[in-house]
Coordinates of C-alpha atoms in Angstrom, one line a residue:
M1 CA 23.7 0.5 1.9
S2 CA 25.5 -2.1 -0.3
W3 CA 29.1 -3.0 0.5
Q4 CA 30.2 -1.8 -3.0
L5 CA 28.9 1.7 -2.2
K6 CA 30.5 1.7 1.2
A7 CA 33.8 0.7 -0.3
R8 CA 33.7 3.4 -3.0
L9 CA 32.8 6.0 -0.5
A10 CA 35.7 5.0 1.8
V11 CA 38.2 4.9 -1.0
G12 CA 37.0 8.3 -2.3
L13 CA 37.1 10.0 1.2
I14 CA 40.6 8.6 2.1
T15 CA 42.1 9.6 -1.3
M16 CA 40.6 13.1 -1.1
V17 CA 42.2 13.6 2.4
L18 CA 45.6 12.3 1.1
L19 CA 45.5 14.7 -1.8
L20 CA 44.4 17.7 0.3
T21 CA 47.1 17.1 2.9
H22 CA 49.7 16.6 0.1
V23 CA 50.7 13.2 1.4
I24 CA 50.7 12.3 -2.3
A25 CA 52.9 15.2 -3.5
D26 CA 54.4 14.0 -6.8
P27 CA 52.4 15.5 -9.7
V28 CA 52.4 12.3 -11.8
A29 CA 51.4 10.2 -8.8
R30 CA 48.6 12.6 -7.9
L31 CA 47.2 12.4 -11.4
V32 CA 47.5 8.6 -11.6
V33 CA 45.9 8.0 -8.2
T34 CA 43.2 10.6 -8.8
L35 CA 42.2 9.1 -12.2
A36 CA 42.2 5.5 -10.8
V37 CA 40.0 6.5 -7.8
Y38 CA 37.9 8.8 -9.9
V39 CA 37.0 5.9 -12.2
L40 CA 36.2 3.7 -9.3
V41 CA 34.0 6.2 -7.5
A42 CA 32.4 7.9 -10.5
Y43 CA 31.8 5.1 -13.1
P44 CA 28.0 4.7 -12.3
V45 CA 27.6 8.5 -12.6
L46 CA 29.5 8.6 -15.9
I47 CA 27.5 5.7 -17.4
S48 CA 24.2 7.3 -16.3
A49 CA 25.3 10.6 -17.8
C50 CA 26.1 9.0 -21.1
K51 CA 22.8 7.2 -21.2
D52 CA 20.9 10.4 -20.4
L53 CA 22.7 12.4 -23.1
F54 CA 22.8 9.9 -25.9
I55 CA 19.7 7.8 -25.3
R56 CA 17.3 10.0 -23.5
H57 CA 18.7 13.2 -25.1
R58 CA 18.7 15.3 -21.9
M59 CA 21.3 16.7 -19.5
S60 CA 20.7 15.3 -16.1
E61 CA 22.4 16.0 -12.7
Q62 CA 24.8 13.1 -13.5
F63 CA 25.9 14.9 -16.7
L64 CA 26.5 18.1 -14.7
M65 CA 28.6 16.0 -12.2
A66 CA 30.7 14.6 -15.1
V67 CA 31.2 18.0 -16.8
A68 CA 32.1 19.7 -13.5
T69 CA 34.6 17.1 -12.5
F70 CA 36.2 17.0 -15.9
G71 CA 36.7 20.8 -15.5
A72 CA 38.3 20.3 -12.1
L73 CA 40.6 17.6 -13.5
G74 CA 41.5 20.0 -16.3
L75 CA 42.4 22.6 -13.7
Q76 CA 44.4 20.0 -11.7
D77 CA 42.0 20.5 -8.8
Y78 CA 42.1 16.8 -8.0
P79 CA 40.7 16.8 -4.4
E80 CA 37.8 18.9 -5.6
A81 CA 37.0 16.5 -8.5
L82 CA 36.8 13.7 -6.0
A83 CA 34.8 15.8 -3.5
V84 CA 32.1 16.4 -6.1
M85 CA 31.6 12.7 -6.6
V86 CA 31.9 11.8 -3.0
F87 CA 29.2 14.3 -2.0
Y88 CA 27.0 12.9 -4.7
L89 CA 27.6 9.3 -3.5
I90 CA 26.6 10.3 0.1
G91 CA 23.3 11.6 -1.2
D92 CA 22.9 8.5 -3.3
A93 CA 23.6 6.3 -0.2
F94 CA 20.7 7.9 1.7
E95 CA 18.4 7.3 -1.2
E96 CA 19.5 3.7 -1.6
Y97 CA 19.0 3.0 2.1
A98 CA 15.5 4.5 2.0
S99 CA 14.5 2.6 -1.1
Q100 CA 16.1 -0.8 -0.5
R101 CA 12.7 -2.5 -0.1
S102 CA 11.2 -1.2 -3.2
H103 CA 7.7 -2.6 -4.0
N104 CA 8.6 -3.2 -7.6
E105 CA 9.8 -6.7 -6.9
I106 CA 6.4 -8.2 -7.7
A107 CA 7.9 -11.5 -8.7
S108 CA 7.4 -12.8 -5.2
L109 CA 3.6 -12.7 -5.8
V110 CA 3.8 -16.2 -7.4
K111 CA 4.2 -17.6 -3.9
L112 CA 0.6 -16.7 -3.3
K113 CA -0.6 -19.3 -5.8
P114 CA -1.4 -22.7 -4.2
S115 CA 1.7 -24.9 -4.7
K116 CA 0.0 -28.2 -4.7
V117 CA -3.3 -29.9 -5.6
R118 CA -4.8 -33.1 -4.3
V119 CA -5.8 -35.1 -7.5
I120 CA -8.1 -38.1 -7.0
N121 CA -7.1 -41.1 -9.1
P122 CA -9.6 -43.4 -10.8
D123 CA -9.0 -46.0 -8.1
G124 CA -9.8 -43.5 -5.4
T125 CA -6.3 -42.9 -4.2
E126 CA -4.9 -39.4 -3.9
T127 CA -1.8 -37.9 -5.7
I128 CA -0.2 -34.5 -4.9
K129 CA 0.6 -32.6 -8.0
K130 CA 1.6 -29.1 -9.0
P131 CA -1.3 -27.0 -10.4
R132 CA 0.3 -26.9 -13.9
Q133 CA 0.3 -30.7 -14.0
V134 CA -3.4 -31.0 -13.5
K135 CA -5.7 -31.2 -16.6
I136 CA -9.2 -30.0 -17.3
G137 CA -11.6 -32.7 -16.2
D138 CA -9.4 -34.1 -13.4
R139 CA -11.1 -34.6 -10.0
I140 CA -9.4 -32.8 -7.1
R141 CA -10.0 -32.7 -3.3
V142 CA -9.8 -29.7 -1.1
L143 CA -9.6 -30.1 2.7
A144 CA -11.1 -27.7 5.2
G145 CA -9.0 -24.6 5.5
E146 CA -7.1 -25.2 2.3
S147 CA -6.9 -22.9 -0.7
V148 CA -8.6 -24.0 -3.8
G149 CA -5.8 -24.6 -6.3
L150 CA -7.7 -24.6 -9.6
D151 CA -11.2 -23.5 -10.8
G152 CA -13.6 -26.4 -10.7
T153 CA -17.3 -27.5 -10.4
L154 CA -18.5 -28.7 -7.1
V155 CA -19.3 -32.4 -7.4
E156 CA -21.8 -32.9 -4.6
G157 CA -23.2 -31.3 -1.4
S158 CA -22.4 -27.7 -0.5
A159 CA -19.4 -25.7 0.4
S160 CA -18.8 -22.6 2.5
I161 CA -16.2 -20.5 0.7
D162 CA -14.2 -17.5 1.9
M163 CA -14.2 -15.3 -1.2
S164 CA -12.5 -12.3 0.3
A165 CA -9.3 -12.9 -1.7
L166 CA -11.2 -12.3 -4.9
N167 CA -14.1 -10.0 -4.2
G168 CA -13.5 -8.5 -0.7
E169 CA -16.9 -9.9 0.5
S170 CA -16.6 -10.3 4.3
E171 CA -19.3 -13.0 4.5
P172 CA -18.4 -16.4 3.1
A173 CA -20.4 -17.6 0.0
L174 CA -22.4 -20.8 -0.2
F175 CA -21.8 -23.0 -3.2
T176 CA -24.0 -26.0 -4.1
A177 CA -23.4 -29.0 -6.4
G178 CA -22.8 -28.0 -10.0
Q179 CA -21.6 -24.5 -9.2
E180 CA -18.1 -23.4 -10.2
I181 CA -15.7 -22.4 -7.4
P182 CA -12.8 -20.1 -8.4
S183 CA -9.2 -20.8 -7.5
G184 CA -7.5 -18.7 -4.8
V185 CA -10.4 -18.9 -2.3
I186 CA -10.5 -20.8 1.0
N187 CA -12.7 -23.8 1.8
M188 CA -14.3 -23.0 5.2
G189 CA -16.4 -26.1 5.6
S190 CA -15.9 -29.8 5.2
V191 CA -13.9 -31.7 2.6
I192 CA -15.1 -31.0 -1.0
E193 CA -14.3 -32.4 -4.4
L194 CA -14.2 -30.5 -7.7
I195 CA -14.0 -31.3 -11.4
V196 CA -11.3 -29.0 -12.8
T197 CA -12.7 -26.5 -15.4
K198 CA -9.7 -24.3 -16.1
D199 CA -6.0 -25.1 -16.3
S200 CA -3.4 -23.3 -14.3
K201 CA -2.6 -20.7 -17.0
N202 CA -6.2 -19.5 -17.1
S203 CA -7.2 -19.9 -13.4
S204 CA -8.8 -17.1 -11.5
I205 CA -5.8 -16.6 -9.2
T206 CA -3.4 -16.6 -12.2
R207 CA -5.5 -13.9 -13.9
L208 CA -5.5 -11.9 -10.7
L209 CA -1.7 -12.1 -10.4
N210 CA -1.4 -11.1 -14.1
L211 CA -3.6 -8.1 -13.4
I212 CA -1.4 -7.0 -10.5
E213 CA 1.8 -7.2 -12.7
D214 CA 0.2 -5.4 -15.6
A215 CA -1.1 -2.6 -13.3
A216 CA 2.4 -2.2 -11.7
A217 CA 4.1 -2.2 -15.1
N218 CA 1.8 0.5 -16.4
K219 CA 2.1 2.7 -13.3
S220 CA 3.9 6.0 -14.0
R221 CA 6.7 6.7 -11.5
P222 CA 7.3 10.3 -10.4
E223 CA 10.8 11.6 -11.1
A224 CA 12.9 12.6 -8.2
L225 CA 12.7 16.3 -7.4
I226 CA 16.4 16.9 -8.1
T227 CA 16.2 15.1 -11.4
R228 CA 13.4 17.4 -12.6
F229 CA 15.4 20.4 -11.5
A230 CA 18.6 19.2 -13.2
V231 CA 16.9 18.9 -16.6
Y232 CA 16.6 22.7 -16.7
Y233 CA 19.6 23.7 -14.6
T234 CA 22.3 21.7 -16.4
P235 CA 21.7 23.0 -19.9
I236 CA 21.6 26.6 -18.6
V237 CA 24.9 26.1 -16.8
V238 CA 26.7 24.4 -19.7
G239 CA 25.4 27.1 -22.1
C240 CA 26.7 29.8 -19.8
A241 CA 30.1 28.1 -19.6
V242 CA 30.3 27.9 -23.4
L243 CA 29.4 31.6 -23.7
L244 CA 32.2 32.4 -21.2
A245 CA 34.7 30.5 -23.2
L246 CA 33.7 32.4 -26.3
V247 CA 33.9 35.9 -24.8
P248 CA 37.3 36.6 -26.6
L249 CA 35.4 36.4 -29.9
V250 CA 33.4 39.4 -28.8
L251 CA 36.3 41.1 -26.9
P252 CA 39.4 40.7 -29.2
N253 CA 41.8 41.9 -26.5
E254 CA 40.9 39.1 -24.1
D255 CA 43.0 36.0 -23.7
F256 CA 41.4 32.7 -24.8
A257 CA 43.3 30.7 -22.2
N258 CA 42.1 32.9 -19.4
W259 CA 38.4 32.7 -20.4
I260 CA 38.6 28.9 -21.0
T261 CA 40.0 28.6 -17.5
R262 CA 37.2 30.9 -16.2
A263 CA 34.6 28.7 -18.0
L264 CA 36.0 25.6 -16.4
V265 CA 35.9 27.2 -13.0
F266 CA 32.4 28.3 -13.7
L267 CA 31.4 24.6 -14.4
V268 CA 33.1 23.4 -11.3
V269 CA 31.5 26.2 -9.2
S270 CA 28.1 25.3 -10.7
C271 CA 28.2 21.7 -9.4
P272 CA 25.4 21.6 -6.8
C273 CA 27.2 19.4 -4.2
A274 CA 25.1 20.8 -1.4
L275 CA 21.9 20.2 -3.4
V276 CA 22.7 16.6 -4.2
L277 CA 23.3 15.9 -0.6
S278 CA 20.7 18.1 1.2
V279 CA 17.6 17.1 -0.9
P280 CA 18.0 13.3 -0.5
L281 CA 18.8 14.0 3.2
S282 CA 15.6 16.1 3.6
F283 CA 13.6 13.2 2.2
F284 CA 15.5 10.8 4.4
G285 CA 14.7 12.8 7.5
G286 CA 11.0 12.8 6.4
L287 CA 11.1 9.1 5.9
G288 CA 12.6 8.7 9.4
A289 CA 9.9 10.9 11.0
I290 CA 7.1 9.0 9.2
S291 CA 8.6 5.7 10.3
K292 CA 8.5 6.8 13.9
T293 CA 4.7 6.9 13.6
G294 CA 4.6 3.2 12.5
V295 CA 4.4 3.9 8.7
M296 CA 7.0 2.7 6.2
V297 CA 7.4 4.7 3.0
K298 CA 9.2 2.8 0.2
G299 CA 11.3 5.6 -1.3
S300 CA 11.5 9.4 -1.4
V301 CA 9.5 9.7 -4.6
H302 CA 6.4 8.6 -2.7
I303 CA 6.9 11.5 -0.2
E304 CA 6.1 14.0 -2.9
S305 CA 3.1 11.9 -4.1
L306 CA 1.7 11.7 -0.6
S307 CA 2.1 15.5 -0.2
K308 CA 0.0 16.1 -3.3
L309 CA -2.9 13.7 -2.7
K310 CA -6.3 15.0 -3.8
A311 CA -8.3 11.9 -3.1
M312 CA -8.1 8.5 -1.4
A313 CA -10.0 5.3 -2.1
F314 CA -10.4 2.6 0.5
D315 CA -11.2 -1.1 0.6
K316 CA -13.7 -2.0 3.3
T317 CA -13.1 -5.4 4.7
G318 CA -10.0 -5.6 6.8
T319 CA -9.1 -1.9 6.1
I320 CA -12.0 0.2 7.4
T321 CA -13.5 -2.8 9.3
K322 CA -11.8 -5.4 11.4
G323 CA -12.7 -8.2 9.0
R324 CA -14.5 -10.3 11.7
F325 CA -18.1 -10.6 12.7
S326 CA -19.6 -9.7 16.0
V327 CA -23.1 -9.8 17.4
I328 CA -24.5 -6.2 17.6
E329 CA -28.2 -6.9 18.4
E330 CA -30.5 -9.5 19.9
T331 CA -34.2 -9.6 19.4
L332 CA -36.8 -12.0 20.9
F333 CA -40.1 -12.6 19.2
N334 CA -43.5 -13.7 20.6
Q335 CA -45.4 -16.1 18.2
P336 CA -48.0 -18.2 20.0
D337 CA -49.0 -19.9 16.8
A338 CA -47.2 -20.6 13.5
N339 CA -50.1 -19.0 11.7
V340 CA -49.8 -15.7 13.6
A341 CA -47.2 -13.1 12.7
A342 CA -44.3 -12.9 15.1
V343 CA -44.2 -9.8 17.3
P344 CA -40.8 -8.5 18.7
V345 CA -40.6 -8.4 22.4
A346 CA -39.7 -5.0 23.9
K347 CA -36.1 -5.1 25.1
D348 CA -37.0 -4.0 28.6
A349 CA -39.6 -6.8 28.8
V350 CA -37.1 -9.6 27.9
T351 CA -36.1 -11.7 30.9
S352 CA -32.6 -13.0 31.5
E353 CA -34.0 -16.6 31.2
Q354 CA -35.5 -15.9 27.8
R355 CA -32.3 -14.3 26.5
L356 CA -30.1 -17.1 27.7
D357 CA -32.6 -19.7 26.2
L358 CA -32.4 -18.1 22.8
L359 CA -28.6 -17.8 22.8
G360 CA -28.1 -21.3 24.2
K361 CA -30.1 -22.9 21.4
L362 CA -28.4 -20.8 18.8
A363 CA -25.0 -21.6 20.1
A364 CA -25.8 -25.4 20.4
L365 CA -26.4 -25.6 16.7
E366 CA -23.8 -23.1 15.5
A367 CA -21.2 -25.0 17.5
K368 CA -21.5 -27.8 15.0
T369 CA -20.4 -25.6 12.0
T370 CA -17.1 -24.1 11.0
H371 CA -18.8 -21.1 9.3
P372 CA -17.3 -17.7 10.4
I373 CA -20.7 -16.5 11.4
G374 CA -21.3 -19.6 13.5
V375 CA -17.9 -19.2 15.1
A376 CA -18.6 -15.5 15.9
I377 CA -22.0 -16.5 17.5
V378 CA -20.4 -19.3 19.6
N379 CA -17.6 -16.9 20.7
Y380 CA -20.2 -14.3 21.6
C381 CA -22.3 -16.7 23.6
T382 CA -19.2 -17.9 25.5
E383 CA -18.3 -14.3 26.4
Q384 CA -21.9 -13.8 27.6
C385 CA -21.6 -16.9 29.8
V386 CA -24.5 -18.7 28.1
P387 CA -25.2 -22.1 29.6
T388 CA -24.2 -25.0 27.3
L389 CA -27.0 -27.0 25.7
E390 CA -26.6 -30.2 23.8
A391 CA -28.0 -30.5 20.2
T392 CA -28.7 -33.9 18.7
E393 CA -29.6 -35.1 15.2
V394 CA -27.9 -32.0 13.8
T395 CA -28.1 -31.8 10.0
E396 CA -27.3 -29.1 7.5
I397 CA -30.2 -27.7 5.4
T398 CA -28.2 -27.1 2.2
G399 CA -28.4 -23.4 1.3
Y400 CA -30.6 -22.4 4.2
G401 CA -29.1 -23.2 7.6
I402 CA -28.9 -26.0 10.2
E403 CA -31.4 -27.9 12.3
G404 CA -31.4 -30.3 15.2
Q405 CA -33.1 -31.5 18.4
I406 CA -32.6 -29.6 21.7
N407 CA -34.3 -30.7 24.9
G408 CA -37.1 -32.4 22.8
H409 CA -37.7 -29.4 20.6
H410 CA -37.0 -29.1 16.8
V411 CA -34.8 -26.0 16.4
M412 CA -33.7 -24.5 13.1
V413 CA -31.1 -21.7 12.6
G414 CA -30.5 -19.8 9.4
K415 CA -30.8 -16.6 7.4
G416 CA -34.0 -15.0 6.2
R417 CA -34.5 -17.3 3.2
L418 CA -34.9 -20.2 5.7
L419 CA -38.1 -18.5 6.9
T420 CA -39.4 -17.3 3.5
E421 CA -38.5 -20.2 1.2
K422 CA -38.4 -23.2 3.6
L423 CA -41.0 -22.4 6.2
G424 CA -43.3 -20.1 4.3
M425 CA -43.0 -17.4 7.0
E426 CA -42.8 -13.6 6.5
L427 CA -39.7 -11.8 7.6
P428 CA -40.3 -9.7 10.6
A429 CA -39.7 -5.9 10.3
A430 CA -36.4 -4.5 11.4
T431 CA -36.3 -3.4 15.1
S432 CA -33.6 -0.8 14.7
D433 CA -31.6 1.1 12.1
L434 CA -28.6 -1.2 12.5
V435 CA -27.4 -3.0 9.3
G436 CA -25.8 -6.4 9.2
T437 CA -26.3 -10.2 8.7
E438 CA -29.5 -11.6 10.3
V439 CA -29.6 -15.1 11.8
Y440 CA -33.0 -16.4 12.9
V441 CA -33.9 -19.1 15.4
V442 CA -37.1 -21.1 14.9
E443 CA -38.4 -23.6 17.5
D444 CA -41.2 -26.0 16.6
H445 CA -42.0 -23.8 13.5
K446 CA -42.4 -20.7 15.6
L447 CA -40.0 -17.8 15.4
L448 CA -38.0 -17.6 18.7
G449 CA -35.6 -14.8 18.0
R450 CA -33.0 -13.2 15.8
V451 CA -29.4 -11.9 16.2
L452 CA -27.8 -9.3 14.0
L453 CA -24.1 -9.6 13.2
A454 CA -21.8 -7.1 11.5
D455 CA -18.2 -6.6 10.6
E456 CA -16.9 -4.2 13.3
I457 CA -15.6 -0.8 12.2
K458 CA -12.1 -0.1 13.4
D459 CA -12.0 2.3 16.3
T460 CA -9.7 4.7 14.4
A461 CA -11.7 4.7 11.1
R462 CA -14.0 7.7 11.8
S463 CA -11.2 10.0 13.2
M464 CA -9.0 9.1 10.2
F465 CA -11.7 10.1 7.7
D466 CA -12.4 13.3 9.6
E467 CA -8.7 14.1 9.4
L468 CA -8.6 13.5 5.7
Q469 CA -11.6 15.8 5.2
R470 CA -9.7 18.4 7.2
L471 CA -6.7 18.0 4.9
G472 CA -9.0 18.6 1.9
I473 CA -8.7 15.0 0.6
K474 CA -11.8 13.5 -0.9
T475 CA -12.6 10.0 0.3
Y476 CA -14.1 7.0 -1.5
M477 CA -14.9 3.4 -0.4
I478 CA -14.7 0.5 -3.0
T479 CA -16.0 -2.7 -1.6
G480 CA -17.3 -6.1 -2.7
D481 CA -20.0 -6.0 -0.1
K482 CA -23.7 -5.3 -0.7
D483 CA -25.0 -1.8 -1.2
R484 CA -26.9 -1.5 2.1
V485 CA -23.8 -2.6 4.1
A486 CA -21.6 -0.2 2.1
A487 CA -24.1 2.7 2.6
D488 CA -24.2 2.1 6.4
I489 CA -20.4 2.0 6.7
A490 CA -20.0 5.1 4.5
S491 CA -22.5 7.0 6.7
R492 CA -20.9 6.0 10.0
C493 CA -17.4 6.8 8.8
N494 CA -18.0 10.1 7.1
I495 CA -16.9 8.9 3.6
S496 CA -17.6 11.1 0.7
A497 CA -18.8 8.4 -1.8
Y498 CA -18.8 4.7 -2.2
Y499 CA -18.9 1.9 -4.8
A500 CA -20.5 -1.4 -3.7
E501 CA -20.5 -5.0 -5.1
Q502 CA -17.1 -4.6 -6.9
L503 CA -15.0 -7.5 -8.3
P504 CA -11.2 -7.0 -8.6
S505 CA -11.5 -6.0 -12.2
D506 CA -14.3 -3.6 -11.3
K507 CA -12.2 -2.2 -8.5
L508 CA -9.4 -1.3 -10.7
S509 CA -11.5 0.4 -13.4
T510 CA -13.5 2.2 -10.8
F511 CA -10.4 3.5 -9.1
Q512 CA -9.0 4.6 -12.4
K513 CA -12.2 6.6 -13.0
I514 CA -11.8 8.2 -9.5
K515 CA -8.2 9.0 -10.3
S516 CA -9.1 10.7 -13.6
N517 CA -11.7 12.9 -11.9
N518 CA -9.5 13.9 -9.0
G519 CA -5.8 13.9 -10.0
V520 CA -3.2 12.4 -7.6
T521 CA -5.1 9.6 -5.9
G522 CA -4.2 7.0 -3.3
Y523 CA -5.6 3.6 -2.5
V524 CA -5.7 1.8 0.9
G525 CA -6.2 -1.9 1.1
D526 CA -5.1 -5.1 2.8
G527 CA -6.1 -8.1 0.7
I528 CA -4.9 -10.0 -2.3
N529 CA -7.8 -8.6 -4.3
D530 CA -6.6 -5.0 -3.5
A531 CA -3.1 -5.6 -5.0
P532 CA -3.9 -4.6 -8.6
T533 CA -5.4 -1.3 -7.5
L534 CA -2.6 -0.7 -5.0
A535 CA -0.1 -1.2 -7.8
A536 CA -2.0 1.2 -10.2
S537 CA -2.5 4.0 -7.7
D538 CA -0.3 7.1 -7.3
V539 CA 0.2 6.1 -3.7
G540 CA -0.7 2.6 -2.6
V541 CA -1.1 2.1 1.1
A542 CA -1.3 -1.4 2.7
M543 CA -2.2 -2.4 6.2
G544 CA 0.9 -4.3 7.2
Q545 CA -0.1 -6.0 10.4
F546 CA -2.9 -8.1 9.0
G547 CA -2.6 -7.4 5.3
S548 CA -1.8 -10.0 2.7
A549 CA 1.7 -10.4 1.3
S550 CA 0.6 -9.2 -2.1
A551 CA -0.9 -6.0 -0.8
V552 CA 2.2 -5.2 1.2
E553 CA 4.5 -6.0 -1.7
A554 CA 2.4 -3.9 -4.2
A555 CA 2.1 -0.9 -1.9
D556 CA 4.2 2.2 -1.8
V557 CA 3.4 2.9 1.9
V558 CA 2.8 0.3 4.6
V559 CA 1.0 1.1 7.9
M560 CA 2.8 -1.3 10.2
N561 CA 0.5 -1.2 13.3
D562 CA -2.9 -1.2 11.6
D563 CA -3.8 2.3 13.1
L564 CA -5.7 4.2 10.4
T565 CA -5.0 7.6 12.0
K566 CA -1.4 7.1 11.0
I567 CA -2.4 7.7 7.3
P568 CA -3.3 11.4 7.7
T569 CA -0.3 11.8 10.0
A570 CA 2.0 10.5 7.3
I571 CA 0.4 12.8 4.7
E572 CA 0.9 15.9 6.9
L573 CA 4.5 14.9 7.6
A574 CA 5.0 14.3 3.8
K575 CA 3.7 17.7 3.1
R576 CA 6.1 19.3 5.6
T577 CA 9.0 17.2 4.3
F578 CA 8.4 18.2 0.7
D579 CA 8.2 21.8 1.7
L580 CA 11.5 21.5 3.6
A581 CA 13.2 19.9 0.5
K582 CA 12.0 22.9 -1.6
Q583 CA 13.3 25.3 1.1
N584 CA 16.7 23.6 0.9
M585 CA 16.7 23.9 -2.9
I586 CA 15.9 27.6 -2.8
L587 CA 18.6 28.2 -0.2
V588 CA 21.2 26.3 -2.1
I589 CA 20.3 27.7 -5.5
G590 CA 20.3 31.3 -4.2
V591 CA 23.8 31.0 -2.8
K592 CA 24.9 29.1 -5.8
V593 CA 23.7 31.8 -8.2
L594 CA 25.6 34.4 -6.2
I595 CA 28.9 32.3 -6.4
L596 CA 28.3 31.6 -10.1
A597 CA 28.0 35.4 -10.8
L598 CA 31.2 36.0 -8.9
G599 CA 32.9 33.2 -10.8
A600 CA 31.8 34.5 -14.2
L601 CA 33.3 37.9 -13.3
G602 CA 36.5 36.3 -12.2
Y603 CA 36.1 36.9 -8.4
A604 CA 35.4 33.4 -7.3
N605 CA 37.7 30.4 -7.5
I606 CA 37.2 26.7 -6.9
W607 CA 37.9 27.0 -3.2
L608 CA 35.2 29.6 -2.7
A609 CA 32.8 27.2 -4.4
I610 CA 33.9 24.3 -2.2
L611 CA 33.7 26.4 1.0
G612 CA 30.3 27.7 -0.1
D613 CA 29.1 24.2 -0.7
V614 CA 30.5 22.9 2.7
G615 CA 28.8 25.8 4.5
L616 CA 25.5 25.2 2.6
C617 CA 25.8 21.5 3.3
V618 CA 26.1 22.1 7.1
I619 CA 23.0 24.4 7.1
A620 CA 21.1 22.1 4.7
V621 CA 21.9 19.0 6.8
L622 CA 20.8 20.6 10.0
N623 CA 17.6 21.8 8.3
A624 CA 17.1 18.3 6.8
M625 CA 17.3 16.8 10.3
R626 CA 14.3 18.8 11.5
P627 CA 11.7 16.1 10.5
L628 CA 13.2 13.7 13.1
Y629 CA 11.9 16.0 15.8
W630 CA 8.5 16.7 14.3
V631 CA 6.8 13.6 15.7
K632 CA 7.6 14.6 19.3
T633 CA 5.9 18.0 18.9
K634 CA 3.2 17.1 16.3
S635 CA -0.4 17.4 17.4
L636 CA -3.4 17.1 15.2
T637 CA -6.6 19.0 15.8
V638 CA -9.6 17.1 14.4
K639 CA -12.4 19.4 13.3
D640 CA -16.0 17.9 13.0
V641 CA -16.4 17.8 9.3
S642 CA -19.6 15.8 8.6
I643 CA -20.8 14.9 5.1
T644 CA -23.5 12.8 3.6
P645 CA -22.1 9.9 1.6
A646 CA -23.3 9.4 -1.9
K647 CA -23.5 6.1 -3.8
A648 CA -21.2 6.8 -6.7
E649 CA -22.5 6.5 -10.2
A650 CA -21.2 3.3 -11.8

């Protein structure tokens, strides 16, 4: 809560008490003090009311606040005039507190762009420049682990590039001399040099950030519940007050002054003080309950969107999966001669010595690389206590793998294309239904073995998708990975449908198609490449623990502890919170209609309205606090809802 809002609330409350207790008794002093404090407390409401009436041509809840308080001032009910605005400010304070980290501040995304580029001068020296200072045709250097600042063509050799920022692909891509490397990606290998092909304005990372900003700007924001209600309620109340003031035209014996006073009382009575406090408080309680589960919702409007979700789309890498490789299968082969097809050795026939020999030779070569797959293999071999072997004469086979000498034998390690394109061997058949990245070990031109690596699925993924199915929410996966990998993940996680091999622009258009077919649709992601889709979704959910800054900033909801099961929990709590807010509205409106009827007949005065509002406020506040206790008693029952995933039509 800002200090300005705190100060206005404090001044309003103190003045209201002084007026009620008649500490300020002189009529002129009461009027002057009331008007001064009223302007201080109510000026944002009055400005908003004028904008709504004259610019948007509608009567909002702010307009009703203004009209009702003008009526109270006309009746010299000064404490009541201030009370109306103070109640409204309290509700506004809850809303401001809940929304203070709104995700609309996308300006911080520019920090994601590389801030410096290493430019190579004609004499071979290096100069650090800002990306916008570099021209097309300049030669730049990118060290291992650095982000590529500008799009450029690789000068020589090869480069292992982490492309996950742009396409979500979990496996690094291999680039060779002459190929263009986009900006915003990470150099995973040795030092590389590029010839710049695009300036900073037109670079890949700049286009991605522009895409994020455009998607956020075009995203429709749901109106607050009470605002939608006020659009109908306010004109009806004002119309009824006008009709009351005109009753003497129909009943000639009636006194105009009496009915005008009654109309003013009607306006003051109509002011929904309890409503403007209880509804924001209901959402605030819901936000508190959801935050207890480790999920942060950036504002109450997203509670309603969460409660109405019909479908959710998910990124794969880092969201459904852990975003890191692990060995899931080892296979040894028997190939007595290079001209004879390799035959897999039955798992129960593999000796410990054979297994350790395979893994030792594999680790000896992979230890010489910085490729994520190599790192994963070395870590796995270390965990398996594989004896360390020394590899010599290690060289990279550009585009295929790596080779070297181990204990007098020529050993080669690489993917399937090493066998088929370099050695002229046939790929052996799969030995299981597992899907992943295959790495082969060849010794003296004979196939020694193979390991299979995969990006691990998070432990909570399957239960999360089962829960979403139980809630009637259709699920989709949108990923940059290959079709066979996507199909395997979708099947194992119980996902309704999937889209594979998607670039950032594809992801956004694909999501919009899903949204048009389903209605209110959410998106869950964690990477820079997910930010445009998060910004365009009805509810964007980011994984906060390991997610990128852009994803967290563009999202409406952030899962702070990376536990996917918190998503359906948050949705259920949002549904209950929205239902509670509607209950409070029905309760307040019901009592308010009764008091309005009594006021129109002349049986209710301003104090009955205030007492009614105070009583309603107490009940509504107690009701609104219920969400804070839901988490302690909440239990989810997961039903086994199994479906067959379908590859979605492009």
